[in-house]
Amino acid sequence: MTNALTGSSKRHKIRHLKDKAARIGMGLGGISVIIAITLIFFYLLYVVIPMFKSAEVAAIASYELPGKAQIQTLHLSLEEQNQVASRITTDGEVIFFNAANGNIVNQFKLATPHQAQLTAFALDSLASHIFALGFGNGKVVIAKSVYDVRYNEHGREIIPRVDYPYGDNSISLIEDSGIAQLAIKINDEQTTLAFLSTDDRLFLAHQQEEESFLDESDHSSPVAFVTQEIADLENVKQLIIDDEQRLLYALHNNSEISLFDISDKDEIEAGERISLTDAGVEVTSIRLLTGGISLLIADDSGEISQWFPVKKDGDITLEKIRHFKNTGQGIELMPEQRRKGFLSVNQQGELTIYHATAHRELVSQKISDNALLHLAVSPRADHIIAQSSDNKISFVKIQNEHPEISWSVLWDKIWYESYDEPSYTWQSSSASNDFEPKYSLMPLAFGTLKAAFYAMLFAIPLAILGAIYTAYFMAPKMRAYVKPTIEIMEALPTVILGFLAGLWLAPLMEEHLAAMFTLILLLPLSAFVAAGLWQLVPASIRLRVPDGWQAALLIPYLIFFTWFGFAISGFVEAWFFAGNMKLWVSTELGLDFDQRNAMVVGIAMGVAVIPTIFSIAEDAIFSVPKHLTFGSLALGATPWQTLVRVVILTASPGIFSAIMIGFGRAVGETMIVLMATGNTPVMDLSIFQGMRTLSANIAVEMPESEVNSTHYRILFLAALVLFFFTFMFNTLAEIVRQRLRNKYSSL
Amino acid sequence: MTPKWIKNGDAWIWLNAAAVSISIIIVVGLLGLIAVRGLSHFWPASVMQADYVFPGNPLSRIIGEVVDNELVSIDNIRSSGIQIETQEPVLERLLLKTGNRDILGTDFRWLIAINLKNIHYPENIIALERREWGNFYGYIKSVKQHGQIIAEGEKAWPMLQQRLTRALDLAKQIKQVEKNEIGDINYEMEDLRLAERRLQLDQEDNESNLAPLHQARKQLDADYKQLQQRLNLLYQQINQDSLVATVADGTEVEIALAKIVRAYQPNALSLLARIGLYFEKLAEFIFDEPREANTEGGIFPAIFGTVMMVLIMSVLVTPFGVIAAVYLREYAKQGFLTRTIRIAVNNLAGVPSIVYGVFGLGFFVYFLGGNIDQLFYSEALPAPTFGTPGILWSSLTLAILTVPVVIVATEEGLSRIPKAIREGSLALGATKAETLWRTVLPMATPAMMTGMILAVARAAGEVAPLMLVGVVKLAPSLPLDDNFPFLHLDRKFMHLGFHIYDVGFQSPNVEAARPLVFATALLLVLVIIILNLAAIYIRNRLRERYRGLEQ
C-alpha cells in the first residue's frame, strides 16, 4: 500500500515535472519564434543606422616636422597603407617619413636645373602622386613619388622613391622669363601644363601622346611640348586645370576667377570672369573636388563653396552650387580621393570633414592648439596628417564610412555635377571612383506609388463592385463557386502574372492599344445595356431565371463584347486616332510610349490584388447583420437603396481596410513590376511610361552591391521603408477590421 | 421619364454583376491561356513546305511549322515599307518556326500568308531535335559512317533510326561517365584538397598525416585516367555516324548523330504516334535536364530544387510555427500584449517578400554564413561555403516569411476546439501538458496541416527573395546526390518560378523559349492550385468535425 502510494506520487512528480518542462519549453520556444520574426525589423535597422552616424576623429600621434623645419612645406601626402607620408619642401627635397612617428624613411633631392630658383609647384592629382616644379629660368621638372610594396618576413614593407616619368632632365617651357605659377594635368592621351611667366603672361603647354608611346623608353628622352601664349593676366595666385583638360581656371586678385576653354588646344577661348566672393573677402584655398569637375573655394569670411561649370543657353558658366558657412579662418582645403568628400583645417587648429553632394558637415574637432597649415588625406580617407604652425605633424585617424548620405540626398532635389539643374536622380553604380553616386530614393518611391496607383485604379472598381454583388446579390449556390475561384487567384505566383504581363499582355496591348481603351468604356456601358435588354426579355423566360444569377448570364455576353471591342477597335482607331493610336499618342499628345508601361503593370498588378481586396471586402459586406437589411427592405427601400444607404455604409470600414491591404500588397510587389516595366527610374506620371519601384530596384541591384557599402545600406533602407510602409498600412487596416468586428457583434 | 430599371437601381446591380463576371473571365481566361499554350507546346505539329513569293525577290522555298498567326491592317504593313498589291484591308501574317538556326541565323520568321503559294505537307520531311542550334527541318539524303555513305534515299530513314538508337545509348553512357563518375572523383579530389588545407591550417601537415591523402589522390588520379580513356573511346564511337540532309533551299548539310536528341517525320505520323510522341515530349520536359541555355529540354532540376527547398522549409517552419501558436493561444496571458503580438504576426505576412530576401541576404548569408565559414570551413576560404547564397538560406528565409501563415492557421484551429474538451481533460486529472498533447494537439492537426500546406503553397510561388538568397539559372549539381553527406545545404539550386523569370526575360532566344515558359508556368500553377485546394478541403473537413462537437 505504501509502496503503491510512493510509486504513484513519484509518477505524479514526474508528470508535474513534465508539465512544467512543457510550460517552460513552450514559453521559450514561442517567445523565441516571435523574437526571431521581429528580428527582421531590428536587423534592417542595424544595417541602416551606420549611414546616419557622424564621423569620428581621433589623434594618434604628434611629432616634430621631419626634415628642416625652417624650410616651408609645399605639399604633404600620405600613401594608401597609411605607413609612409611625404613632404615636399621649397628647397626641392622630398622627405619620406613614417606617418606614425615621423622617423625619416628616405630623402631625395629633386633633380633641379643648375643654378635655378624653385618658383612654382603644381600637383597633377592626388591619386597619381605626380607633381611639377617650375623654376626661375623657365624650366620645369616633372616628378612622381612612388611607393613600392615589398613583402618580407616582417610583413609588408613600403619603400618610397622618386621617379621622373618625363625623364630627369628639366623641360624648358619659356626662354626669356621665369615660371611664377604652374598647373599640370596628365592622362593617358595628353599632358597639359599651364603656367604664368614672371612677366604676367599666361601660357599653355600641351603634348599629345603619340601612337609610338608603346615603347617605354620614350620616357627618358625629353618630350616636346607645344607652348602658346593665351592671355596677359595680373596678380595671378593660382592656376587650375580640370581633369578632362577642357577648362583652365586662373585665380587672380585673390577673389576673381577667369575661365579658359582649352578643350580645343588650337583654338583657346577666354571665358567669363567671375567674382567668387563678396567685395573685400579673399579666397584662402581653392581645390578641385575628386572627379575634377567641381571647384572648392574657401574664403576669409569662413565660407566654403562648391562651384562647377554648368551649360546655360549653350554657354558654359561657373555656378555656385552650395556652400558651408562659419567654417573658421585661414582655411586650407583637401579633397578626398575616392569620394565627393573633402576636409578642411583652419587657424583655430580645427579639422572639419564635409561631403559636397550630401551638403553635410560630418564632424569638426580641434586637433591642435596652433593654426593648421597643411593637410594630407590618405587615399582611403581613413587617416590624415596635418602640419601646424609650430612645425608639428599630427597623425589623425578618421572613421567616416558613409558621408554620402543625408536626408536631402535621399529625398530632395540635388544639383549633381555635369547636370544643368537640380534633379531627383537614382544612379547608383559606376566603374570609376570619380563618379558621383546619385542616391535619390524619390524616383523609386514615386515609381512604387505610381505602379500601386494604376494597379488600384484597375483593381478597386472590379474588386469592390464584385464583392458587393457577390456578398449581397449573388445566389448562394453561385457564390459557393465564385468566391473560391477568385480567391485561388491570390495564390497564383506573381512571377506568372509578371511573365504574362511582360511577354503576352505588353505586346498585345501595344498592338491593340485602341481596343484596350475601347473596352474600358465599352464593358461598363454594355452592363447597363444588359440591364435594359433584360427588361425586354419576355417575362416567361425572365422569371424562370432565379435572382442572383445575372453574373452567370453576363459571362458569355461580356466575352462577346470583348470580342466586339477588338473587332471595332480598327474603326475607333481610324475615327479618333488617325489610324494608329500608338503613333497618335506620341505625335498628338507628345508622350513617349514604352511597350512595358504603367498600364501593363496596372492591369497585371491589379489582377494580383483583386483577390485580396475582393475577399476582405466581401467578408465585410457579407457579415453585415441581416436584420439591418431586412429592416430597410421592410420599410420599402429597393435592394439597391438598402445596399447603398445601409449595407455599404455599415461595411465601409471593412471595404476601406480591404483597399489598404490591397494597396500594401501592390506597393511591395516585386516580380510583376520587375518583368512588366522597363525598370527605368523616371519620374513621370504618364500611363504610357514605365517606372522603377523600390522593390524591383532591390531585386535588380542587391546581388551586385558590395557588402556594407553605402549602396548596400541604402538598399536596406529601401527595404526598411517598404517594411514600414506595408506594416503601417496593414496594422491600420487590421485595427479598422477588428473594430468593425466588434461593432457587428454588438449590433 | 426614366425607366424603372434605372430608377430602382437595377442597372447598377447589373454593373456590379459585370464586375464579378469580368473577374471570373480574367481568372479562368488566364488559367486557360496558360494551360492551352503550355500544353500545346509538346504537340508535334505538321511541318509545311511552301514557295514564298515576295515582289521584287526571287521565289524562295520555305519549310517550317506555323506557330502563331495574326491579322494586320494593310496600312501597318505598307507603313513598314513592304509593298503589296491587294484589295484586302486586313492581311493574315504567320509566324513560322523554320528551325535551322545554324544556317538561317534565326528560328522564326513572320510571313504574309497570301504570299505563300503551293503549300503542302510532304511526308518525308524530317524534324531533328538537336543538342544545339535548335530544331532542324529538311529532307534526309544519306547516312554516313566514318564519312562513308552506308545508306541512301529510301533506306536512309530506317538506317538513321537504327543508328540514332545506338548514338543515344552512347550519349547516355557518356553522360553517366562525365556527370556521375568523373563528378564523384572531382568531389573526392576537392575533399582531399580541403583536408590537406585543414592540416596546414592546424599546422599538422607532417608526413604521416599527409601520406594517406597523397595515397588516396594517386588512386583517384589513376581512376580518372581510366575513365578518361573510356570516355575517349565512347566519343570515338559516338562520333562515327552522321547524316546528310538538304534544307529548304537545297543546300546540303551534314549533321553528326551525336548532336541529335530525337528524329521524326512529323507529317507521316499517325494520330496515335502523335499522341505517343506528345507524351514522350511531356515526360522529357518533366524528367530531363535543360538544354541550350534552358530554352529546350526539361526542367527536372528546377522541379527538384523547388521541392527540395520547400521540404526543408516545411521541416523548419511547421514545428516553430506550431510552438509559437500553442504558446500564444494556450500559455500566454491573453491581454493587450498578446493581442498586439497577434496583430503584428498577422501583418508580417503582408510585408513584401523582397524585404525578407534582403534580410536573408544580410543576416543569414553574410552574417551567419560568414561566421560559420570562419569557424568550420576555414580551409575552403576565401571560397565561401555557407557565406554565399544557398538552399539552406533560401529555406530559412522562406520559413521566416511563411511562419506567420502557420501561426495564424494553427491558432485558428486551436481556438475552434471547444473549451469543454480541455476542461474535461483537466477535470479527469490530466496536467496541462497532457491535455495538450493527448487531446488538443491531435484535434488541431488538420489546422496545422492547413497552415503547412498554405505555407508550402506560398513558398513554392515566391521568387523575389530567392533571387537574393540562393537561386541560380543553372545549377551544376543537385542539392541531393550520392556523395557524402548526400544533402548539400550549401549548394545553389534551380527553382520553377525563377526559371520562368530567367528563361522568359534573360534568355537570348525568347521566342523559342516562350512555349517552354508557358509549360513551366502551367506546372507551377497546377502545383500551387492543388496545394491550395488541399488546404481548403482540409479546413472544411475540420470545420465539419467540430461543428458536431460544438453542439
PDB file of N, CA, C and O in Angstrom, chain A residues 234-264:
ATOM      1  N   GLU A 234      47.174  89.720 -64.612  1.00  0.00           N
ATOM      2  CA  GLU A 234      47.959  90.226 -63.486  1.00  0.00           C
ATOM      3  C   GLU A 234      47.511  89.584 -62.193  1.00  0.00           C
ATOM      4  O   GLU A 234      46.366  89.198 -62.035  1.00  0.00           O
ATOM      5  N   ASN A 235      48.471  89.541 -61.273  1.00  0.00           N
ATOM      6  CA  ASN A 235      48.115  89.172 -59.917  1.00  0.00           C
ATOM      7  C   ASN A 235      47.531  87.768 -59.782  1.00  0.00           C
ATOM      8  O   ASN A 235      46.617  87.537 -59.020  1.00  0.00           O
ATOM      9  N   VAL A 236      48.055  86.867 -60.577  1.00  0.00           N
ATOM     10  CA  VAL A 236      47.502  85.506 -60.542  1.00  0.00           C
ATOM     11  C   VAL A 236      48.039  84.758 -59.332  1.00  0.00           C
ATOM     12  O   VAL A 236      49.223  84.735 -59.068  1.00  0.00           O
ATOM     13  N   LYS A 237      47.137  84.176 -58.570  1.00  0.00           N
ATOM     14  CA  LYS A 237      47.531  83.453 -57.368  1.00  0.00           C
ATOM     15  C   LYS A 237      47.591  81.943 -57.598  1.00  0.00           C
ATOM     16  O   LYS A 237      48.302  81.218 -56.920  1.00  0.00           O
ATOM     17  N   GLN A 238      46.774  81.459 -58.490  1.00  0.00           N
ATOM     18  CA  GLN A 238      46.758  80.009 -58.698  1.00  0.00           C
ATOM     19  C   GLN A 238      46.173  79.671 -60.050  1.00  0.00           C
ATOM     20  O   GLN A 238      45.272  80.347 -60.546  1.00  0.00           O
ATOM     21  N   LEU A 239      46.700  78.594 -60.652  1.00  0.00           N
ATOM     22  CA  LEU A 239      46.159  78.086 -61.913  1.00  0.00           C
ATOM     23  C   LEU A 239      45.657  76.667 -61.677  1.00  0.00           C
ATOM     24  O   LEU A 239      46.279  75.895 -60.958  1.00  0.00           O
ATOM     25  N   ILE A 240      44.527  76.365 -62.288  1.00  0.00           N
ATOM     26  CA  ILE A 240      43.962  75.017 -62.114  1.00  0.00           C
ATOM     27  C   ILE A 240      43.443  74.525 -63.460  1.00  0.00           C
ATOM     28  O   ILE A 240      42.771  75.251 -64.192  1.00  0.00           O
ATOM     29  N   ILE A 241      43.777  73.287 -63.788  1.00  0.00           N
ATOM     30  CA  ILE A 241      43.225  72.654 -64.992  1.00  0.00           C
ATOM     31  C   ILE A 241      42.309  71.526 -64.532  1.00  0.00           C
ATOM     32  O   ILE A 241      42.650  70.787 -63.620  1.00  0.00           O
ATOM     33  N   ASP A 242      41.152  71.402 -65.147  1.00  0.00           N
ATOM     34  CA  ASP A 242      40.250  70.329 -64.717  1.00  0.00           C
ATOM     35  C   ASP A 242      40.740  68.986 -65.257  1.00  0.00           C
ATOM     36  O   ASP A 242      41.592  68.928 -66.139  1.00  0.00           O
ATOM     37  N   ASP A 243      40.197  67.894 -64.704  1.00  0.00           N
ATOM     38  CA  ASP A 243      40.712  66.560 -65.028  1.00  0.00           C
ATOM     39  C   ASP A 243      40.576  66.195 -66.495  1.00  0.00           C
ATOM     40  O   ASP A 243      41.359  65.437 -67.027  1.00  0.00           O
ATOM     41  N   GLU A 244      39.543  66.710 -67.142  1.00  0.00           N
ATOM     42  CA  GLU A 244      39.321  66.386 -68.550  1.00  0.00           C
ATOM     43  C   GLU A 244      40.200  67.235 -69.462  1.00  0.00           C
ATOM     44  O   GLU A 244      40.188  67.073 -70.675  1.00  0.00           O
ATOM     45  N   GLN A 245      40.915  68.183 -68.877  1.00  0.00           N
ATOM     46  CA  GLN A 245      41.761  69.126 -69.605  1.00  0.00           C
ATOM     47  C   GLN A 245      40.967  69.925 -70.629  1.00  0.00           C
ATOM     48  O   GLN A 245      41.353  70.102 -71.777  1.00  0.00           O
ATOM     49  N   ARG A 246      39.793  70.365 -70.164  1.00  0.00           N
ATOM     50  CA  ARG A 246      38.931  71.158 -71.023  1.00  0.00           C
ATOM     51  C   ARG A 246      38.834  72.597 -70.548  1.00  0.00           C
ATOM     52  O   ARG A 246      38.524  73.483 -71.321  1.00  0.00           O
ATOM     53  N   LEU A 247      39.063  72.803 -69.276  1.00  0.00           N
ATOM     54  CA  LEU A 247      38.923  74.144 -68.722  1.00  0.00           C
ATOM     55  C   LEU A 247      40.164  74.507 -67.923  1.00  0.00           C
ATOM     56  O   LEU A 247      40.738  73.667 -67.236  1.00  0.00           O
ATOM     57  N   LEU A 248      40.549  75.771 -68.048  1.00  0.00           N
ATOM     58  CA  LEU A 248      41.646  76.296 -67.234  1.00  0.00           C
ATOM     59  C   LEU A 248      41.085  77.430 -66.386  1.00  0.00           C
ATOM     60  O   LEU A 248      40.390  78.314 -66.879  1.00  0.00           O
ATOM     61  N   TYR A 249      41.319  77.336 -65.083  1.00  0.00           N
ATOM     62  CA  TYR A 249      40.867  78.395 -64.185  1.00  0.00           C
ATOM     63  C   TYR A 249      42.088  79.173 -63.714  1.00  0.00           C
ATOM     64  O   TYR A 249      43.104  78.576 -63.372  1.00  0.00           O
ATOM     65  N   ALA A 250      41.977  80.494 -63.706  1.00  0.00           N
ATOM     66  CA  ALA A 250      43.045  81.303 -63.138  1.00  0.00           C
ATOM     67  C   ALA A 250      42.452  82.179 -62.041  1.00  0.00           C
ATOM     68  O   ALA A 250      41.517  82.945 -62.274  1.00  0.00           O
ATOM     69  N   LEU A 251      42.975  81.996 -60.849  1.00  0.00           N
ATOM     70  CA  LEU A 251      42.508  82.806 -59.730  1.00  0.00           C
ATOM     71  C   LEU A 251      43.387  84.031 -59.651  1.00  0.00           C
ATOM     72  O   LEU A 251      44.608  83.933 -59.571  1.00  0.00           O
ATOM     73  N   HIS A 252      42.775  85.197 -59.718  1.00  0.00           N
ATOM     74  CA  HIS A 252      43.601  86.396 -59.601  1.00  0.00           C
ATOM     75  C   HIS A 252      42.915  87.454 -58.756  1.00  0.00           C
ATOM     76  O   HIS A 252      41.713  87.358 -58.456  1.00  0.00           O
ATOM     77  N   ASN A 253      43.683  88.404 -58.320  1.00  0.00           N
ATOM     78  CA  ASN A 253      43.229  89.444 -57.394  1.00  0.00           C
ATOM     79  C   ASN A 253      42.587  88.825 -56.149  1.00  0.00           C
ATOM     80  O   ASN A 253      41.748  89.445 -55.512  1.00  0.00           O
ATOM     81  N   ASN A 254      42.958  87.609 -55.852  1.00  0.00           N
ATOM     82  CA  ASN A 254      42.513  86.929 -54.642  1.00  0.00           C
ATOM     83  C   ASN A 254      41.032  86.622 -54.554  1.00  0.00           C
ATOM     84  O   ASN A 254      40.595  85.985 -53.622  1.00  0.00           O
ATOM     85  N   SER A 255      40.245  87.089 -55.493  1.00  0.00           N
ATOM     86  CA  SER A 255      38.819  86.806 -55.342  1.00  0.00           C
ATOM     87  C   SER A 255      38.122  86.626 -56.685  1.00  0.00           C
ATOM     88  O   SER A 255      36.930  86.398 -56.715  1.00  0.00           O
ATOM     89  N   GLU A 256      38.886  86.730 -57.755  1.00  0.00           N
ATOM     90  CA  GLU A 256      38.244  86.595 -59.065  1.00  0.00           C
ATOM     91  C   GLU A 256      38.798  85.380 -59.777  1.00  0.00           C
ATOM     92  O   GLU A 256      39.938  84.992 -59.572  1.00  0.00           O
ATOM     93  N   ILE A 257      37.956  84.793 -60.610  1.00  0.00           N
ATOM     94  CA  ILE A 257      38.449  83.645 -61.361  1.00  0.00           C
ATOM     95  C   ILE A 257      38.140  83.858 -62.838  1.00  0.00           C
ATOM     96  O   ILE A 257      37.073  84.373 -63.192  1.00  0.00           O
ATOM     97  N   SER A 258      39.115  83.524 -63.687  1.00  0.00           N
ATOM     98  CA  SER A 258      38.881  83.599 -65.131  1.00  0.00           C
ATOM     99  C   SER A 258      38.874  82.205 -65.705  1.00  0.00           C
ATOM    100  O   SER A 258      39.661  81.353 -65.321  1.00  0.00           O
ATOM    101  N   LEU A 259      37.938  81.994 -66.637  1.00  0.00           N
ATOM    102  CA  LEU A 259      37.792  80.683 -67.255  1.00  0.00           C
ATOM    103  C   LEU A 259      38.408  80.706 -68.647  1.00  0.00           C
ATOM    104  O   LEU A 259      38.244  81.682 -69.384  1.00  0.00           O
ATOM    105  N   PHE A 260      39.069  79.641 -69.012  1.00  0.00           N
ATOM    106  CA  PHE A 260      39.524  79.496 -70.393  1.00  0.00           C
ATOM    107  C   PHE A 260      39.092  78.133 -70.879  1.00  0.00           C
ATOM    108  O   PHE A 260      39.317  77.125 -70.208  1.00  0.00           O
ATOM    109  N   ASP A 261      38.444  78.128 -72.022  1.00  0.00           N
ATOM    110  CA  ASP A 261      38.038  76.859 -72.610  1.00  0.00           C
ATOM    111  C   ASP A 261      39.214  76.327 -73.415  1.00  0.00           C
ATOM    112  O   ASP A 261      39.561  76.864 -74.466  1.00  0.00           O
ATOM    113  N   ILE A 262      39.858  75.287 -72.908  1.00  0.00           N
ATOM    114  CA  ILE A 262      41.041  74.763 -73.603  1.00  0.00           C
ATOM    115  C   ILE A 262      40.780  73.401 -74.212  1.00  0.00           C
ATOM    116  O   ILE A 262      41.697  72.638 -74.482  1.00  0.00           O
ATOM    117  N   SER A 263      39.474  73.066 -74.407  1.00  0.00           N
ATOM    118  CA  SER A 263      39.190  71.729 -74.926  1.00  0.00           C
ATOM    119  C   SER A 263      39.782  71.552 -76.321  1.00  0.00           C
ATOM    120  O   SER A 263      40.240  70.477 -76.673  1.00  0.00           O
ATOM    121  N   ASP A 264      39.762  72.623 -77.117  1.00  0.00           N
ATOM    122  CA  ASP A 264      40.441  72.582 -78.413  1.00  0.00           C
ATOM    123  C   ASP A 264      41.735  73.378 -78.266  1.00  0.00           C
ATOM    124  O   ASP A 264      41.715  74.594 -78.161  1.00  0.00           O
TER     125      ASP A 264
END
